[in-house]
């Protein structure tokens, strides 16, 4: 690891200025991924780290039917929040399934949403073919072991999966990110924050260098809505998703209303499925409906030898969480 300058920012404006003015600067918050990328993986070599941990970006506040979550709130703090527990089960379940207790007490919400891919090829600097690290070099995962990789939004340029569990329910809920730049603020729907890899997998989101995520707005679900998050993985704890699904819906006299569906573990970005929602909306509660929604959701897939199994597994994941939610009370 190369030497770097460490600066503790005093306020949001100075933090943004310090990073924006230096293309080799990075933010440091919980550090659970940043430190790995620097020390263990050797992928990132910042010349300046700007510590934002003491900025006033904490706190969870409810304003009407929207929860405002500071970017420095930890995963554990959000999972323990009373409003999340009572009204957003899909968010709580994603948080609790997303990391060990130790990591949840360190990892921040902002850091989780902007974490880099866990692709083994991206995180190994001895692998020369990685378009995320070196645009135009190729994608080693295409012909390598790719069990944990994406089937939606993928291409010959990149099949790295988006790793965040939390992003999946937040995309389904139409969450909004507040972004602070140099002298300007903007609000970006979380679904619009992430960028499909296309032929530039190194560009992962629409943020400009130095822009800082400060707050997440999470709309609350209407009374009577059922929601949940199902994560399928190789072991029961501290493991990334093979597939996952976040679902929210209401049932009126045996008919599904207001469905929301998103997938994790299968997309290069958190994957909202309007196709599945269209099938579910106004349909009767039965397994045939659920399977039709799953078939509509998982289409135009890009698979390699190691990921082909995810097509059927993703469909079954959605069917299972729909069965669980519609059988409840």
Coordinates of C-alpha atoms in Angstrom, one line a residue:
X1 CA 0.0 0.0 0.0
X2 CA 1.3 3.4 -0.9
X3 CA 1.5 6.3 1.6
X4 CA -1.5 8.6 1.7
X5 CA -2.7 11.8 3.3
X6 CA -5.3 11.5 6.0
X7 CA -7.7 14.4 6.7
X8 CA -10.6 14.6 9.1
X9 CA -13.3 16.8 7.6
X10 CA -15.0 19.4 9.8
X11 CA -18.1 19.9 7.7
X12 CA -19.8 18.6 4.6
X13 CA -18.7 21.5 2.4
X14 CA -15.1 21.1 3.3
X15 CA -15.2 17.3 2.8
X16 CA -16.7 17.7 -0.7
X17 CA -14.2 20.4 -1.6
X18 CA -11.2 18.2 -0.4
X19 CA -12.3 15.2 -2.5
X20 CA -13.6 17.1 -5.5
X21 CA -10.3 19.0 -5.9
X22 CA -8.2 15.9 -6.0
X23 CA -8.9 13.0 -8.4
X24 CA -6.9 10.7 -6.2
X25 CA -8.9 11.4 -3.1
X26 CA -11.6 9.2 -1.5
X27 CA -14.0 9.4 1.4
X28 CA -13.6 7.2 4.4
X29 CA -16.6 6.3 6.6
X30 CA -17.1 2.8 8.2
X31 CA -14.2 1.5 6.1
X32 CA -15.4 -2.1 6.0
X33 CA -15.0 -2.2 2.2
X34 CA -12.6 0.7 1.6
X35 CA -9.9 -0.9 3.9
X36 CA -10.2 -4.2 2.2
X37 CA -9.8 -2.7 -1.2
X38 CA -6.7 -0.8 -0.1
X39 CA -5.0 -3.2 2.3
X40 CA -6.1 -6.7 1.4
X41 CA -7.0 -6.5 -2.3
X42 CA -4.6 -3.7 -3.3
X43 CA -7.1 -2.4 -5.9
X44 CA -7.4 1.1 -4.6
X45 CA -4.4 3.4 -3.9
X46 CA -5.8 6.8 -2.9
X47 CA -3.4 9.6 -2.3
X48 CA -5.8 11.3 0.1
X49 CA -8.4 9.8 2.5
X50 CA -11.0 12.3 3.8
X51 CA -12.6 11.0 7.0
X52 CA -16.3 11.9 7.2
X53 CA -17.2 10.0 10.3
X54 CA -17.7 13.1 12.4
X55 CA -19.9 14.9 10.0
X56 CA -23.6 15.6 11.0
X57 CA -24.9 12.9 8.7
X58 CA -26.4 10.6 11.3
X59 CA -29.9 10.2 12.7
X60 CA -33.2 8.6 11.5
X61 CA -36.1 11.0 11.3
X62 CA -39.7 10.5 10.1
X63 CA -41.4 13.3 8.2
X64 CA -44.9 12.2 7.4
X65 CA -44.8 9.0 5.3
X66 CA -41.1 9.3 4.6
X67 CA -38.1 8.1 6.6
X68 CA -35.0 10.3 6.3
X69 CA -31.8 8.3 7.0
X70 CA -28.4 9.9 7.4
X71 CA -25.7 8.4 5.3
X72 CA -23.6 7.7 8.3
X73 CA -26.3 5.8 10.1
X74 CA -25.0 2.2 10.6
X75 CA -26.8 -0.8 9.2
X76 CA -27.4 -2.0 12.8
X77 CA -29.0 1.3 13.8
X78 CA -31.4 1.3 10.9
X79 CA -32.3 -2.3 11.4
X80 CA -33.2 -1.5 15.1
X81 CA -35.3 1.5 14.3
X82 CA -38.9 1.2 15.5
X83 CA -40.4 2.5 12.2
X84 CA -38.3 0.1 10.1
X85 CA -39.2 -2.8 12.4
X86 CA -42.9 -2.1 12.3
X87 CA -43.5 -0.8 8.8
X88 CA -40.6 -1.9 6.6
X89 CA -39.9 -5.6 7.2
X90 CA -38.3 -6.0 3.8
X91 CA -35.7 -3.4 4.7
X92 CA -35.0 -4.9 8.2
X93 CA -34.7 -8.4 6.8
X94 CA -32.3 -7.2 4.1
X95 CA -30.1 -5.4 6.6
X96 CA -30.0 -8.3 9.0
X97 CA -29.2 -10.7 6.2
X98 CA -26.5 -8.5 4.7
X99 CA -23.6 -8.8 7.1
X100 CA -22.4 -10.1 10.5
X101 CA -23.4 -8.2 13.6
X102 CA -19.9 -6.8 13.9
X103 CA -19.9 -5.4 10.4
X104 CA -23.4 -4.0 10.7
X105 CA -22.2 -2.0 13.7
X106 CA -19.5 -0.4 11.5
X107 CA -20.8 -0.3 8.0
X108 CA -22.8 2.9 7.1
X109 CA -25.9 3.1 4.9
X110 CA -24.1 5.4 2.5
X111 CA -21.2 3.0 2.2
X112 CA -23.4 0.0 1.7
X113 CA -25.3 1.7 -1.1
X114 CA -22.1 2.7 -2.9
X115 CA -20.0 -0.4 -2.2
X116 CA -17.8 -1.7 -5.0
X117 CA -18.6 -5.1 -6.5
X118 CA -17.4 -8.3 -4.8
X119 CA -16.3 -9.8 -8.1
X120 CA -13.2 -11.9 -7.3
X121 CA -11.6 -10.8 -10.6
X122 CA -12.1 -7.0 -9.9
X123 CA -10.6 -7.5 -6.4
X124 CA -7.5 -9.3 -7.6
X125 CA -5.0 -6.9 -9.2
X126 CA -3.1 -9.9 -10.6
X127 CA -6.0 -10.5 -13.0
X128 CA -5.3 -8.4 -16.0
X129 CA -8.7 -8.7 -17.7
X130 CA -11.1 -6.6 -15.8
X131 CA -13.0 -3.8 -17.5
X132 CA -13.9 -2.3 -14.2
X133 CA -10.3 -1.7 -13.3
X134 CA -8.8 -1.3 -16.8
X135 CA -11.4 -0.3 -19.4
X136 CA -10.9 -2.3 -22.6
X137 CA -8.9 -5.1 -21.0
X138 CA -11.8 -7.7 -21.1
X139 CA -13.7 -9.7 -18.5
X140 CA -12.0 -12.7 -17.0
X141 CA -15.2 -13.8 -15.3
X142 CA -16.8 -14.7 -18.7
X143 CA -14.5 -17.8 -19.0
X144 CA -13.7 -18.2 -15.4
X145 CA -15.5 -19.4 -12.3
X146 CA -18.6 -17.2 -12.2
X147 CA -21.1 -18.7 -9.7
X148 CA -21.6 -15.4 -7.9
X149 CA -22.0 -13.3 -11.0
X150 CA -24.9 -11.5 -12.8
X151 CA -27.4 -12.7 -15.4
X152 CA -29.4 -9.4 -15.8
X153 CA -27.8 -6.3 -17.3
X154 CA -24.7 -8.3 -18.0
X155 CA -22.8 -8.6 -21.3
X156 CA -19.4 -9.7 -22.7
X157 CA -18.0 -6.5 -21.2
X158 CA -18.9 -7.3 -17.5
X159 CA -20.9 -9.8 -15.4
X160 CA -20.1 -8.4 -12.0
X161 CA -23.1 -8.5 -9.7
X162 CA -24.2 -5.6 -7.5
X163 CA -23.5 -6.8 -3.9
X164 CA -25.8 -4.7 -1.7
X165 CA -28.8 -6.5 -0.1
X166 CA -30.2 -3.2 1.2
X167 CA -30.4 -1.6 -2.3
X168 CA -32.9 -4.3 -3.4
X169 CA -35.8 -3.3 -1.1
X170 CA -34.9 0.4 -1.3
X171 CA -35.2 0.3 -5.1
X172 CA -38.5 -1.4 -4.7
X173 CA -39.7 1.3 -2.4
X174 CA -38.6 4.2 -4.7
X175 CA -36.1 5.5 -2.3
X176 CA -34.3 8.8 -3.1
X177 CA -30.7 9.7 -2.5
X178 CA -29.7 13.3 -1.5
X179 CA -26.3 14.2 -3.1
X180 CA -24.1 17.2 -2.1
X181 CA -21.6 18.5 -4.6
X182 CA -19.5 21.6 -4.7
X183 CA -22.1 24.4 -4.1
X184 CA -25.0 22.3 -5.3
X185 CA -27.4 19.7 -4.1
X186 CA -29.5 17.2 -6.0
X187 CA -32.0 14.4 -5.4
X188 CA -31.7 11.2 -7.4
X189 CA -34.1 8.3 -7.3
X190 CA -32.0 5.3 -6.2
X191 CA -33.1 3.4 -9.3
X192 CA -31.5 6.1 -11.4
X193 CA -28.3 6.3 -9.3
X194 CA -26.7 3.1 -10.7
X195 CA -25.5 2.6 -14.3
X196 CA -25.6 -0.6 -16.4
X197 CA -22.1 -1.5 -17.4
X198 CA -22.6 -1.3 -21.1
X199 CA -19.1 -0.9 -22.7
X200 CA -17.9 1.1 -19.6
X201 CA -18.1 -1.1 -16.6
X202 CA -15.8 1.2 -14.7
X203 CA -18.6 3.8 -14.5
X204 CA -20.9 2.4 -11.8
X205 CA -23.1 5.3 -10.9
X206 CA -24.0 8.8 -12.0
X207 CA -22.1 10.6 -9.2
X208 CA -19.4 13.0 -10.1
X209 CA -16.0 12.6 -8.3
X210 CA -16.3 14.3 -4.9
X211 CA -20.1 14.3 -4.7
X212 CA -21.2 13.0 -1.3
X213 CA -24.3 11.0 -0.5
X214 CA -25.8 12.6 2.6
X215 CA -29.3 11.3 3.1
X216 CA -31.6 8.6 1.9
X217 CA -35.4 9.1 1.8
X218 CA -37.3 5.9 2.2
X219 CA -41.1 6.1 1.6
X220 CA -43.1 4.1 4.1
X221 CA -45.6 1.5 2.9
X222 CA -49.3 2.1 3.4
X223 CA -51.1 0.4 6.2
X224 CA -52.0 -3.2 5.4
X225 CA -49.1 -3.8 3.1
X226 CA -47.2 -7.0 3.4
X227 CA -43.5 -7.1 2.7
X228 CA -40.4 -9.3 3.0
X229 CA -37.0 -10.1 1.7
X230 CA -35.8 -13.6 0.8
X231 CA -32.1 -14.2 0.3
X232 CA -30.8 -17.5 -1.1
X233 CA -27.2 -18.2 -0.3
X234 CA -24.7 -21.1 0.1
X235 CA -24.6 -20.8 3.9
X236 CA -27.0 -19.3 6.4
X237 CA -24.9 -16.4 7.6
X238 CA -22.4 -13.8 6.4
X239 CA -22.7 -14.8 2.7
X240 CA -23.6 -12.8 -0.4
X241 CA -26.8 -13.7 -2.3
X242 CA -27.0 -16.2 -5.1
X243 CA -30.4 -14.7 -5.6
X244 CA -32.7 -12.5 -3.5
X245 CA -36.1 -10.9 -3.9
X246 CA -37.7 -8.0 -2.1
X247 CA -41.5 -7.8 -2.4
X248 CA -44.3 -5.6 -1.1
X249 CA -48.0 -6.0 -1.8
X250 CA -51.5 -5.7 -0.5
X251 CA -54.3 -8.2 -0.9
X252 CA -57.9 -7.1 -1.4
X253 CA -60.5 -9.9 -1.5
X254 CA -58.0 -12.4 -2.9
X255 CA -56.6 -9.9 -5.4
X256 CA -53.1 -8.5 -5.4
X257 CA -52.8 -4.7 -5.3
X258 CA -49.8 -2.3 -5.2
X259 CA -47.1 -4.9 -5.9
X260 CA -43.4 -4.0 -5.7
X261 CA -40.7 -6.4 -6.8
X262 CA -36.9 -6.2 -7.0
X263 CA -34.1 -8.7 -7.3
X264 CA -30.6 -9.0 -5.9
X265 CA -27.8 -11.4 -6.6
X266 CA -28.6 -11.5 -10.3
X267 CA -28.2 -8.0 -11.6
X268 CA -25.3 -5.8 -12.4
X269 CA -27.4 -3.1 -10.6
X270 CA -30.3 -3.5 -8.1
X271 CA -33.0 -4.9 -10.3
X272 CA -36.5 -3.6 -10.1
X273 CA -39.0 -5.6 -12.1
X274 CA -42.0 -3.6 -13.5
X275 CA -42.8 -6.7 -15.6
X276 CA -43.4 -8.9 -12.6
X277 CA -45.4 -6.1 -11.0
X278 CA -47.6 -5.8 -14.1
X279 CA -48.4 -9.5 -13.9
X280 CA -49.2 -9.4 -10.2
X281 CA -51.3 -6.2 -10.2
X282 CA -55.0 -7.1 -10.1
X283 CA -54.2 -10.9 -10.3
X284 CA -55.5 -13.6 -8.1
X285 CA -53.4 -15.0 -5.3
X286 CA -52.2 -18.4 -6.6
X287 CA -49.0 -20.2 -7.6
X288 CA -49.8 -19.8 -11.3
X289 CA -49.9 -16.1 -10.9
X290 CA -46.6 -16.1 -9.0
X291 CA -44.9 -18.3 -11.6
X292 CA -46.1 -16.0 -14.4
X293 CA -44.7 -13.0 -12.6
X294 CA -41.4 -14.8 -12.2
X295 CA -41.2 -15.8 -15.9
X296 CA -42.0 -12.2 -16.8
X297 CA -39.3 -10.9 -14.5
X298 CA -36.4 -13.1 -15.5
X299 CA -35.9 -12.6 -19.3
X300 CA -33.2 -11.5 -21.7
X301 CA -30.6 -13.1 -19.5
X302 CA -26.9 -13.2 -20.2
X303 CA -25.5 -16.4 -18.8
X304 CA -22.2 -18.2 -18.8
X305 CA -21.4 -21.8 -17.7
X306 CA -21.3 -20.8 -14.0
X307 CA -24.4 -18.7 -13.8
X308 CA -27.0 -20.5 -15.9
X309 CA -28.6 -22.1 -12.8
X310 CA -29.5 -18.6 -11.5
X311 CA -32.3 -18.2 -14.1
X312 CA -34.5 -20.9 -12.5
X313 CA -33.3 -20.1 -9.0
X314 CA -34.3 -16.4 -9.3
X315 CA -37.7 -17.4 -10.5
X316 CA -38.2 -19.8 -7.6
X317 CA -37.0 -17.2 -5.2
X318 CA -39.7 -14.8 -6.2
X319 CA -42.4 -17.5 -6.1
X320 CA -41.3 -18.5 -2.6
X321 CA -41.4 -15.0 -1.1
X322 CA -44.8 -14.4 -2.8
X323 CA -46.1 -17.6 -1.3
X324 CA -44.8 -16.7 2.1
X325 CA -46.3 -13.2 2.1
X326 CA -49.7 -14.2 0.8
X327 CA -50.0 -17.1 3.2
X328 CA -49.4 -14.7 6.1
X329 CA -52.4 -13.6 8.3

